[in-house]
Tab-separated table of C-alpha atoms in Angstrom:
chain	number	residue	atom	x	y	z
A	423	MET	CA	4.835	-6.631	5.735
A	424	VAL	CA	7.532	-3.794	5.437
A	425	GLY	CA	8.767	-4.965	9.360
A	426	LEU	CA	9.578	-8.473	7.656
A	427	ALA	CA	10.615	-6.503	4.317
A	428	LEU	CA	13.044	-4.779	6.088
A	429	ALA	CA	14.429	-7.665	7.987
A	430	CYS	CA	15.104	-9.853	5.319
A	431	GLY	CA	16.628	-6.736	3.695
A	432	LEU	CA	19.605	-6.495	6.349
A	433	GLN	CA	20.505	-9.603	6.226
A	434	GLN	CA	23.826	-11.006	6.451
A	435	SER	CA	24.625	-7.158	7.371
A	436	GLY	CA	26.528	-7.921	10.346
A	437	LEU	CA	23.049	-7.525	12.231
A	438	ARG	CA	20.436	-9.273	14.800
A	439	ILE	CA	17.161	-8.447	14.477
A	440	ALA	CA	14.519	-9.541	16.014
A	441	VAL	CA	10.696	-8.950	14.010
A	442	LEU	CA	8.404	-8.744	16.611
A	443	GLU	CA	4.850	-9.786	15.558
A	444	GLN	CA	1.232	-10.673	17.042
A	445	ARG	CA	0.553	-13.897	14.909
A	446	THR	CA	2.540	-16.132	12.337
A	447	PRO	CA	1.163	-15.484	8.814
A	448	PRO	CA	-1.814	-17.566	7.441
A	449	GLN	CA	-0.974	-20.349	6.156
A	450	THR	CA	-2.114	-19.678	2.097
A	451	ALA	CA	-3.699	-21.796	-1.004
A	452	ALA	CA	-3.499	-21.491	-3.817
A	453	ASP	CA	-7.104	-23.448	-4.586
A	454	GLY	CA	-8.487	-21.190	-1.579
A	455	ALA	CA	-11.732	-18.086	-0.753
A	456	TYR	CA	-8.761	-14.832	-2.497
A	457	ALA	CA	-9.006	-13.180	0.712
A	458	LEU	CA	-10.138	-9.507	1.645
A	459	ARG	CA	-7.395	-7.468	1.489
A	460	VAL	CA	-5.616	-6.672	-1.171
A	461	SER	CA	-2.271	-4.603	-2.672
A	462	ALA	CA	-1.823	-2.777	-6.247
A	463	ILE	CA	2.085	-3.927	-6.068
A	464	ASN	CA	4.147	-1.483	-8.315
A	465	ALA	CA	7.049	-1.453	-10.327
A	466	ALA	CA	9.424	0.219	-7.493
A	467	SER	CA	8.148	-1.941	-5.109
A	468	GLU	CA	8.329	-5.083	-7.862
A	469	CYS	CA	12.665	-5.022	-7.529
A	470	LEU	CA	12.159	-4.633	-4.229
A	471	LEU	CA	10.559	-7.667	-4.064
A	472	ARG	CA	12.884	-9.459	-5.834
A	473	HIS	CA	16.179	-7.827	-4.250
A	474	LEU	CA	14.538	-9.816	-1.259
A	475	ASP	CA	14.093	-12.780	-2.727
A	476	VAL	CA	10.800	-13.505	-2.523
A	477	TRP	CA	9.576	-12.579	-5.563
A	478	GLN	CA	8.959	-15.881	-6.808
A	479	ALA	CA	7.236	-17.270	-3.702
A	480	ILE	CA	5.456	-14.861	-3.838
A	481	GLU	CA	4.410	-15.933	-7.535
A	482	ALA	CA	4.493	-19.649	-6.817
A	483	GLN	CA	0.718	-19.142	-5.111
A	484	ARG	CA	-1.363	-16.153	-6.356
A	485	ILE	CA	-0.533	-12.929	-7.848
A	486	SER	CA	-2.625	-11.288	-10.509
A	487	PRO	CA	-0.807	-8.822	-13.457
A	488	TYR	CA	-2.521	-6.207	-15.356
A	489	ASN	CA	-1.075	-4.089	-18.350
A	490	ALA	CA	-4.109	-0.660	-18.403
A	491	MET	CA	-5.700	0.479	-16.223
A	492	TYR	CA	-9.003	2.815	-17.270
A	493	VAL	CA	-11.085	5.764	-15.485
A	494	TRP	CA	-14.118	7.388	-15.974
A	495	ASP	CA	-16.466	10.403	-14.768
A	496	LYS	CA	-19.631	7.941	-14.544
A	497	ASP	CA	-22.672	10.103	-16.596
A	498	SER	CA	-20.118	12.608	-18.611
A	499	PHE	CA	-17.475	12.739	-21.336
A	500	GLY	CA	-13.973	12.493	-18.892
A	501	ASN	CA	-11.915	9.282	-18.924
A	502	ILE	CA	-8.153	8.609	-19.221
A	503	HIS	CA	-6.627	4.860	-20.264
A	504	PHE	CA	-3.574	3.615	-19.686
A	505	GLU	CA	-2.308	0.345	-21.695
A	506	GLY	CA	1.482	-0.375	-20.846
A	507	GLU	CA	2.561	-1.963	-23.525
A	508	ALA	CA	2.070	1.644	-25.720
A	509	HIS	CA	4.824	3.010	-22.886
A	510	GLY	CA	6.989	0.261	-23.234
A	511	PHE	CA	5.720	-2.144	-20.075
A	512	SER	CA	4.383	-5.208	-20.193
A	513	ARG	CA	2.371	-4.699	-16.999
A	514	LEU	CA	1.653	-1.745	-14.646
A	515	GLY	CA	1.661	-3.925	-11.693
A	516	HIS	CA	0.434	-6.606	-9.683
A	517	ILE	CA	-3.207	-7.570	-7.084
A	518	ILE	CA	-2.154	-9.835	-5.241
A	519	GLU	CA	-3.946	-10.114	-1.819
A	520	ASN	CA	-1.591	-9.884	1.511
A	521	ASP	CA	-2.069	-13.144	2.750
A	522	VAL	CA	0.744	-14.101	0.382
A	523	ILE	CA	3.522	-11.214	0.627
A	524	GLN	CA	3.411	-11.424	4.218
A	525	ARG	CA	3.437	-15.688	3.911
A	526	ALA	CA	6.723	-14.945	1.120
A	527	LEU	CA	8.374	-12.724	3.311
A	528	TRP	CA	7.857	-15.091	6.839
A	529	GLN	CA	9.925	-17.505	4.492
A	530	ARG	CA	12.041	-16.020	3.537
A	531	ALA	CA	12.734	-14.844	7.156
A	532	GLU	CA	12.730	-17.744	8.971
A	533	LYS	CA	15.887	-19.303	6.272
A	534	ALA	CA	17.702	-16.325	8.050
A	535	LYS	CA	19.849	-17.373	10.276
A	536	ASP	CA	20.243	-13.339	11.669
A	537	ILE	CA	16.731	-13.025	11.999
A	538	THR	CA	15.070	-13.959	14.953
A	539	LEU	CA	11.011	-14.617	14.376
A	540	VAL	CA	9.365	-14.298	17.886
A	541	ALA	CA	5.429	-14.942	17.488
A	542	PRO	CA	2.980	-13.941	18.963
A	543	ALA	CA	4.656	-11.170	20.451
A	544	VAL	CA	2.909	-8.364	22.685
A	545	LEU	CA	5.342	-5.581	23.999
A	546	GLN	CA	4.377	-4.267	27.186
A	547	GLN	CA	6.601	-1.555	27.634
A	548	VAL	CA	9.399	0.677	25.917
A	549	ALA	CA	12.679	2.764	27.723
A	550	TRP	CA	14.435	4.937	25.428
A	551	GLY	CA	18.625	4.135	27.264
A	552	GLU	CA	21.012	6.018	25.010
A	553	ASN	CA	22.878	4.096	23.605
A	554	GLU	CA	20.304	1.010	23.984
A	555	ALA	CA	16.249	0.856	23.466
A	556	PHE	CA	14.927	-1.485	26.489
A	557	ILE	CA	11.905	-3.683	25.393
A	558	THR	CA	9.334	-5.698	28.165
A	559	ARG	CA	7.285	-8.110	26.548
A	560	ASP	CA	4.202	-9.052	28.271
A	561	ASP	CA	5.769	-12.346	29.663
A	562	GLY	CA	8.472	-10.322	31.389
A	563	THR	CA	11.383	-11.125	28.679
A	564	MET	CA	13.468	-8.246	27.272
A	565	LEU	CA	14.988	-7.498	24.874
A	566	THR	CA	17.524	-5.016	23.631
A	567	ALA	CA	18.406	-2.309	20.766
A	568	ARG	CA	20.422	-0.063	19.370
A	569	LEU	CA	17.320	0.477	16.585
A	570	VAL	CA	13.615	0.356	17.676
A	571	VAL	CA	11.955	0.346	13.910
A	572	GLY	CA	8.217	0.465	13.623
A	573	ALA	CA	6.433	-1.261	11.604
A	574	ASP	CA	3.598	-2.095	13.688
A	575	GLY	CA	-0.260	0.002	11.292
A	576	ALA	CA	-2.019	3.097	11.467
A	577	HIS	CA	-1.842	3.018	15.650
A	578	SER	CA	1.414	2.871	16.016
A	579	TRP	CA	1.824	1.697	19.770
A	580	LEU	CA	5.807	2.808	19.518
A	581	ARG	CA	4.819	5.793	17.778
A	582	GLN	CA	2.546	6.721	20.676
A	583	GLN	CA	5.224	5.444	23.515
A	584	ALA	CA	7.917	7.876	21.462
A	585	ASP	CA	5.402	10.519	22.151
A	586	ILE	CA	5.353	11.649	18.084
A	587	PRO	CA	2.817	14.165	17.138
A	588	LEU	CA	0.327	12.854	15.033
A	589	THR	CA	-1.649	15.171	12.182
A	590	PHE	CA	-4.792	13.254	11.090
A	591	TRP	CA	-7.753	13.833	8.623
A	592	ASP	CA	-11.180	12.024	8.473
A	593	TYR	CA	-11.681	11.403	4.789
A	594	GLY	CA	-15.471	11.127	5.301
A	595	HIS	CA	-15.524	7.925	3.455
A	596	HIS	CA	-16.032	3.793	4.387
A	597	ALA	CA	-14.385	1.595	2.082
A	598	LEU	CA	-16.477	-1.538	1.374
A	599	VAL	CA	-14.536	-4.595	-0.131
A	600	ALA	CA	-14.745	-7.482	-1.255
A	601	THR	CA	-14.345	-9.880	-4.323
A	602	VAL	CA	-16.703	-10.004	-7.248
A	603	ARG	CA	-17.571	-12.655	-10.059
A	604	THR	CA	-18.221	-11.352	-13.098
A	605	GLU	CA	-19.675	-12.078	-15.883
A	606	ARG	CA	-16.725	-10.165	-18.779
A	607	PRO	CA	-13.280	-11.534	-18.258
A	608	HIS	CA	-11.907	-8.465	-16.846
A	609	ASP	CA	-8.672	-8.759	-19.525
A	610	GLY	CA	-6.109	-7.658	-17.565
A	611	VAL	CA	-7.406	-4.278	-17.054
A	612	ALA	CA	-7.631	-1.860	-13.575
A	613	ARG	CA	-10.757	0.293	-13.708
A	614	GLN	CA	-12.362	3.021	-11.452
A	615	VAL	CA	-14.967	4.870	-12.410
A	616	PHE	CA	-15.910	8.365	-10.149
A	617	HIS	CA	-19.567	8.379	-8.781
A	618	GLY	CA	-21.056	10.963	-7.315
A	619	ASP	CA	-19.328	11.052	-3.815
A	620	GLY	CA	-17.878	7.793	-4.724
A	621	ILE	CA	-15.133	6.041	-5.889
A	622	LEU	CA	-15.775	2.040	-6.584
A	623	ALA	CA	-12.635	0.056	-7.475
A	624	PHE	CA	-11.952	-3.453	-9.772
A	625	LEU	CA	-8.778	-4.958	-9.868
A	626	PRO	CA	-8.866	-7.916	-11.828
A	627	LEU	CA	-7.639	-11.193	-9.696
A	628	ALA	CA	-5.213	-14.142	-10.973
A	629	GLU	CA	-9.366	-15.536	-12.581
A	630	ALA	CA	-9.852	-13.723	-15.442
A	631	ASN	CA	-14.003	-13.516	-14.445
A	632	LEU	CA	-12.681	-12.172	-10.826
A	633	CYS	CA	-12.372	-9.374	-8.888
A	634	SER	CA	-11.972	-7.641	-5.311
A	635	ILE	CA	-13.574	-4.401	-5.718
A	636	VAL	CA	-13.216	-1.455	-3.803
A	637	TRP	CA	-15.857	0.437	-2.807
A	638	SER	CA	-15.668	4.440	-1.187
A	639	LEU	CA	-18.373	5.326	0.398
A	640	PRO	CA	-20.434	7.622	2.555
A	641	PRO	CA	-19.824	6.046	5.982
A	642	LEU	CA	-23.762	5.399	6.125
A	643	GLN	CA	-23.638	4.684	2.278
A	644	ALA	CA	-21.808	2.241	2.939
A	645	GLU	CA	-23.825	0.526	5.982
A	646	SER	CA	-26.858	0.607	3.504
A	647	MET	CA	-24.469	-1.173	1.892
A	648	LEU	CA	-23.371	-3.906	4.082
A	649	ALA	CA	-26.573	-4.559	5.457
A	650	LEU	CA	-27.950	-4.612	1.308
A	651	PRO	CA	-29.805	-8.674	0.754
A	652	LYS	CA	-27.080	-10.927	-1.785
A	653	GLU	CA	-29.495	-9.486	-4.801
A	654	ALA	CA	-29.508	-6.124	-4.656
A	655	PHE	CA	-26.196	-5.481	-3.848
A	656	ASP	CA	-24.680	-6.903	-6.762
A	657	GLN	CA	-27.314	-5.307	-8.876
A	658	GLN	CA	-26.002	-1.692	-7.651
A	659	LEU	CA	-23.392	-3.546	-8.195
A	660	ALA	CA	-23.587	-3.695	-11.310
A	661	ILE	CA	-25.215	-0.025	-11.792
A	662	ALA	CA	-22.758	1.977	-10.024
A	663	PHE	CA	-19.741	0.071	-12.912
A	664	ASP	CA	-21.778	0.898	-15.135
A	665	THR	CA	-22.614	-2.315	-16.495
A	666	TYR	CA	-18.703	-2.844	-17.656
A	667	LEU	CA	-18.164	-6.112	-17.336
A	668	GLY	CA	-21.496	-7.248	-16.617
A	669	ARG	CA	-23.668	-8.922	-14.084
A	670	CYS	CA	-21.881	-8.823	-11.338
A	671	THR	CA	-21.752	-11.805	-8.411
A	672	THR	CA	-19.983	-11.386	-4.340
A	673	ILE	CA	-19.437	-14.905	-3.636
A	674	SER	CA	-17.277	-13.000	-0.456
A	675	ALA	CA	-18.143	-12.087	2.652
A	676	ARG	CA	-18.293	-7.991	2.374
A	677	GLN	CA	-16.549	-5.824	4.994
A	678	THR	CA	-16.408	-1.657	5.678
A	679	HIS	CA	-13.292	0.347	7.340
A	680	PRO	CA	-13.523	3.634	8.034
A	681	LEU	CA	-10.524	5.791	6.039
A	682	THR	CA	-8.688	7.799	7.633
A	683	GLY	CA	-4.872	9.886	6.664
A	684	ARG	CA	-2.621	10.596	8.874
A	685	TYR	CA	1.342	11.873	8.831
A	686	ALA	CA	3.639	11.620	11.503
A	687	ARG	CA	4.989	15.229	12.624
A	688	SER	CA	8.365	12.836	13.163
A	689	PHE	CA	9.569	9.163	11.029
A	690	ALA	CA	12.140	9.357	13.171
A	691	ALA	CA	13.055	9.911	17.098
A	692	HIS	CA	16.159	8.618	18.843
A	693	ARG	CA	17.131	4.816	18.740
A	694	LEU	CA	14.041	4.659	16.286
A	695	ALA	CA	12.716	4.782	13.365
A	696	LEU	CA	8.675	4.386	11.908
A	697	VAL	CA	8.488	3.229	7.921
A	698	GLY	CA	4.864	1.991	6.449
A	699	ASP	CA	1.879	2.917	7.792
A	700	ALA	CA	3.017	4.038	11.161
A	701	ALA	CA	3.934	6.572	9.728
A	702	HIS	CA	1.525	7.865	7.242
A	703	THR	CA	-1.933	5.980	5.734
A	704	ILE	CA	-3.720	7.789	2.171
A	705	HIS	CA	-6.691	7.179	0.837
A	706	PRO	CA	-7.261	3.986	-1.243
A	707	LEU	CA	-7.755	5.992	-4.103
A	708	ALA	CA	-4.594	5.567	-6.297
A	709	GLY	CA	-3.986	2.022	-4.321
A	710	GLN	CA	0.089	3.967	-3.619
A	711	GLY	CA	-0.303	2.879	0.527
A	712	ILE	CA	1.874	-0.057	0.681
A	713	ASN	CA	3.910	0.530	-2.235
A	714	LEU	CA	4.910	3.941	-0.115
A	715	GLY	CA	5.514	2.227	2.973
A	716	PHE	CA	7.880	-0.408	0.931
A	717	MET	CA	9.658	2.144	0.166
A	718	ASP	CA	10.602	3.268	3.398
A	719	VAL	CA	11.469	-0.038	3.440
A	720	SER	CA	14.278	0.408	0.169
A	721	THR	CA	16.128	3.634	2.263
A	722	LEU	CA	16.299	2.250	6.000
A	723	ILE	CA	17.944	-1.050	4.457
A	724	ALA	CA	20.660	1.543	2.617
A	725	GLU	CA	20.987	4.350	5.597
A	726	ILE	CA	21.011	1.609	8.329
A	727	LYS	CA	23.531	-0.253	5.848
A	728	ARG	CA	25.042	2.840	4.672
A	729	LEU	CA	26.425	4.029	8.219
A	730	GLN	CA	27.058	0.880	9.659
A	731	GLY	CA	29.914	0.197	7.439
A	732	GLN	CA	30.892	3.608	8.459
A	733	GLY	CA	31.338	2.851	12.069
A	734	LYS	CA	28.192	5.476	12.914
A	735	ASP	CA	25.877	4.691	15.440
A	736	PHE	CA	22.353	4.283	13.822
A	737	GLY	CA	19.988	4.583	16.345
A	738	GLN	CA	20.573	7.976	17.107
A	739	TYR	CA	18.300	10.479	15.861
A	740	LEU	CA	21.540	12.377	14.127
A	741	TYR	CA	21.841	10.106	11.674
A	742	LEU	CA	17.916	8.828	11.035
A	743	ARG	CA	17.617	12.071	9.773
A	744	ARG	CA	18.570	11.659	6.286
A	745	TYR	CA	16.385	8.909	6.264
A	746	GLU	CA	13.051	11.095	7.586
A	747	ARG	CA	13.706	13.679	5.544
A	748	GLN	CA	13.547	12.115	2.179
A	749	ARG	CA	10.707	9.856	3.742
A	750	LYS	CA	8.791	13.014	4.478
A	751	HIS	CA	8.872	14.545	1.369
A	752	SER	CA	7.671	11.575	-0.622
A	753	ALA	CA	4.568	11.536	1.870
A	754	ALA	CA	3.787	14.499	2.305
A	755	LEU	CA	3.902	14.491	-2.032
A	756	MET	CA	2.329	11.604	-2.331
A	757	LEU	CA	-1.187	12.937	0.548
A	758	ALA	CA	-1.247	15.930	-1.383
A	759	SER	CA	-2.288	14.740	-4.760
A	760	MET	CA	-4.183	12.605	-3.246
A	761	GLN	CA	-6.145	15.645	-1.789
A	762	GLY	CA	-6.971	17.157	-5.115
A	763	PHE	CA	-7.744	14.198	-6.430
A	764	ARG	CA	-10.443	13.205	-4.078
A	765	GLU	CA	-11.352	17.001	-3.916
A	766	LEU	CA	-12.173	17.084	-7.409
A	767	PHE	CA	-14.024	14.053	-8.114
A	768	ASN	CA	-16.111	14.592	-5.009
A	769	GLY	CA	-19.508	15.837	-5.959
A	770	GLU	CA	-21.622	16.766	-7.780
A	771	ASN	CA	-21.463	20.214	-8.583
A	772	PRO	CA	-21.334	21.450	-12.323
A	773	ALA	CA	-18.546	23.309	-13.016
A	774	LYS	CA	-16.165	20.933	-10.664
A	775	LYS	CA	-16.755	17.968	-12.665
A	776	LEU	CA	-16.831	19.760	-16.531
A	777	LEU	CA	-14.085	21.155	-15.250
A	778	ARG	CA	-12.954	17.288	-13.772
A	779	ASP	CA	-13.816	16.048	-17.626
A	780	ILE	CA	-11.944	18.362	-19.848
A	781	GLY	CA	-9.024	17.585	-16.748
A	782	LEU	CA	-8.977	13.958	-18.248
A	783	THR	CA	-10.174	14.184	-22.117
A	784	LEU	CA	-6.463	16.834	-21.882
A	785	VAL	CA	-4.246	13.817	-20.240
A	786	ASN	CA	-5.859	11.668	-22.523
A	787	ARG	CA	-4.835	12.826	-25.891
A	788	LEU	CA	-2.292	15.554	-24.873
A	789	PRO	CA	0.742	13.367	-25.805
A	790	GLY	CA	3.617	13.817	-23.601
A	791	VAL	CA	2.352	13.125	-19.992
A	792	LYS	CA	1.007	10.233	-19.428
A	793	PRO	CA	4.450	8.760	-19.589
A	794	VAL	CA	4.925	10.740	-16.583
A	795	LEU	CA	1.683	9.846	-14.856
A	796	LEU	CA	2.710	6.335	-15.380
A	797	ARG	CA	6.638	6.780	-14.028
A	798	GLN	CA	4.378	7.983	-10.560
A	799	ALA	CA	2.329	4.977	-10.370
A	800	MET	CA	4.701	2.859	-10.770
A	801	GLY	CA	6.553	4.315	-8.594
A	802	LEU	CA	10.257	4.626	-10.814
A	803	ASN	CA	10.608	7.971	-9.572
A	804	ASP	CA	10.376	7.910	-6.279
A	805	LEU	CA	13.205	4.714	-6.284
A	806	PRO	CA	15.707	4.662	-4.200
A	807	GLU	CA	19.623	4.877	-6.107
A	808	TRP	CA	20.428	1.370	-4.905
A	809	LEU	CA	17.706	0.047	-6.377
A	810	ALA	CA	17.427	1.600	-9.365
A	811	HIS	CA	20.539	-1.600	-11.476
A	812	THR	CA	17.842	-3.879	-10.123
A	813	ALA	CA	16.105	-4.159	-14.066
A	814	THR	CA	12.486	-1.948	-13.987
A	815	PRO	CA	9.684	-4.365	-14.826
A	816	GLN	CA	9.571	-4.426	-18.528
């Protein structure tokens, strides 16, 4: 998604852009089954997608705005509510299937005369020349570019080819994802409960009684839940969620994937810039992974256009360092805050539980704290200057 967003953002800039994808994005049908991978798109990312002229196409498919968040600690008094309208926002974000976003960006790129889409494409070799990078595909064809952007995911092949070191750590959790139908409507509220060693989120989908769940659990527990018969799983799910939305019925397959934090030592090198998961991955606790990636894209768009306008070689690491400094700082802050938050809510130690419950209660009641946290969650503190003039969603 982030690579396509960058390409769309650079069209009509006097550059020729090639997007190499392993496969063409799947077709999406508004009346079809929901995809298991969804993203919580915050206000800053919405600004970017509106600027790229793809928001209408996304809305025309399937989209679910949420206007409130509720977080609580199971079997305790700690909880916090965020309501957008109380702070002047009609919505806090949108839950959107990844396939819907990717398809909208792909269709936008298809219409651009200065963007070439190549799929399927498998890279075989890359060489970093003084003035250009040389990429060889598996069919023997070669492409040259002043700048290669690695938007190839957490296991980035381009990052490895550039010998960029990677700091990574195992969160000790797997994410179990599924689509569920609930007895009571979600009312456009995103909900998350911390329980023992687990974190369970119910993300509202376009239908009033459908939610996408992300259940972060220790690996053995996640595999145990995956192996349960459907009826037994549904019962355990409702109990873990304090039956907040009544009975739960799983209507999709269940999948699990390991959760790993990653932070590239460099976000750029000679003729290379990294964006999105190729540069960083974080725990889905706050749903900020894709939003960090879109802000990488926003910053890189501005830098490439600025350097292009000044007649400078934007593929030189000397000039890419400004992008790198800005985005490494933002990613490090988010990684550190999510790690600290997760450590605080991990386990049932009585002293830790009391501390977090008091903290949640204070944040929920003290004036002036919630607006700061809301702006952070909505990405408004991380919005690049050139996007700041875009009307902030109200």
